[in-house]
């Protein structure tokens, strides 16, 4: 799940919200299949789901997005993953107010909570108080914020800068707009927007790793495929199912 979230979070540029209607709503649920390739064959390694609800937090209306990831049970004996990420962000400006993650991967377990104060530009964790840039995003919040961008305003090669707070650090990154094309996934063909995010190098990615991401070329901007090498092998993530999306998807045909 950390790999999936790390891949998807890089879509999160920090720009002013456009005048368009926010492209998600209460009750949306999107499900992905994660494929892993280490010997030239992609295997169905696990799944991830993202659900959206509208709730009250500190007397304000917020979107509450929950991302959950798990390995397929038949691979649990090799490496078991049961992860849960949560983000609370304002419905009016999509700015993050709270982030929670519970990681359960093999013998590694971690619980983290981050409280964001957009007025003082600080992030508070159990390790301390950190100064952050204005409009800094958390991991999940960044994905949904980016879905509101108008990609028709960019041309191939344009870089969109953004800042993200992760593991008590601020990362200044970018995503490159590549263009538009039809992408065929395991579950369907879509009219899509092609992007190339900058990666955070480390235990998952190497310095020369390149990632490609496709999102629906419609008002939803839902990621439908992510491809990237990782430290060992490569990974591919395909949109499998979607429920209660706000606008019609740019799907050409289902497989």
PDB file of C-alpha atoms in Angstrom, residues 20 23 47 67 69 72 76 133 140 156 174 190 194 212 220 236:
ATOM      1  CA  UNK A  20     -14.945  24.050 -12.056  1.00  0.00           C
ATOM      2  CA  UNK A  23     -15.040  16.248  -9.314  1.00  0.00           C
ATOM      3  CA  UNK A  47      -5.831  -4.440  -4.227  1.00  0.00           C
ATOM      4  CA  UNK A  67      -7.472   4.435   1.379  1.00  0.00           C
ATOM      5  CA  UNK A  69      -4.614  -1.697   0.699  1.00  0.00           C
ATOM      6  CA  UNK A  72      -3.956 -11.131  -1.850  1.00  0.00           C
ATOM      7  CA  UNK A  76       0.284 -13.289   2.827  1.00  0.00           C
ATOM      8  CA  UNK A 133       4.637  25.855   2.954  1.00  0.00           C
ATOM      9  CA  UNK A 140      -4.207  11.247   0.091  1.00  0.00           C
ATOM     10  CA  UNK A 156       3.286  18.895 -23.344  1.00  0.00           C
ATOM     11  CA  UNK A 174       6.649  18.348  -9.760  1.00  0.00           C
ATOM     12  CA  UNK A 190      -9.940   5.049 -21.784  1.00  0.00           C
ATOM     13  CA  UNK A 194      -0.641  11.147 -19.591  1.00  0.00           C
ATOM     14  CA  UNK A 212       4.080   7.100 -16.069  1.00  0.00           C
ATOM     15  CA  UNK A 220     -13.334  13.131 -12.835  1.00  0.00           C
ATOM     16  CA  UNK A 236       1.462  -1.718 -12.518  1.00  0.00           C
TER      17      UNK A 236
END
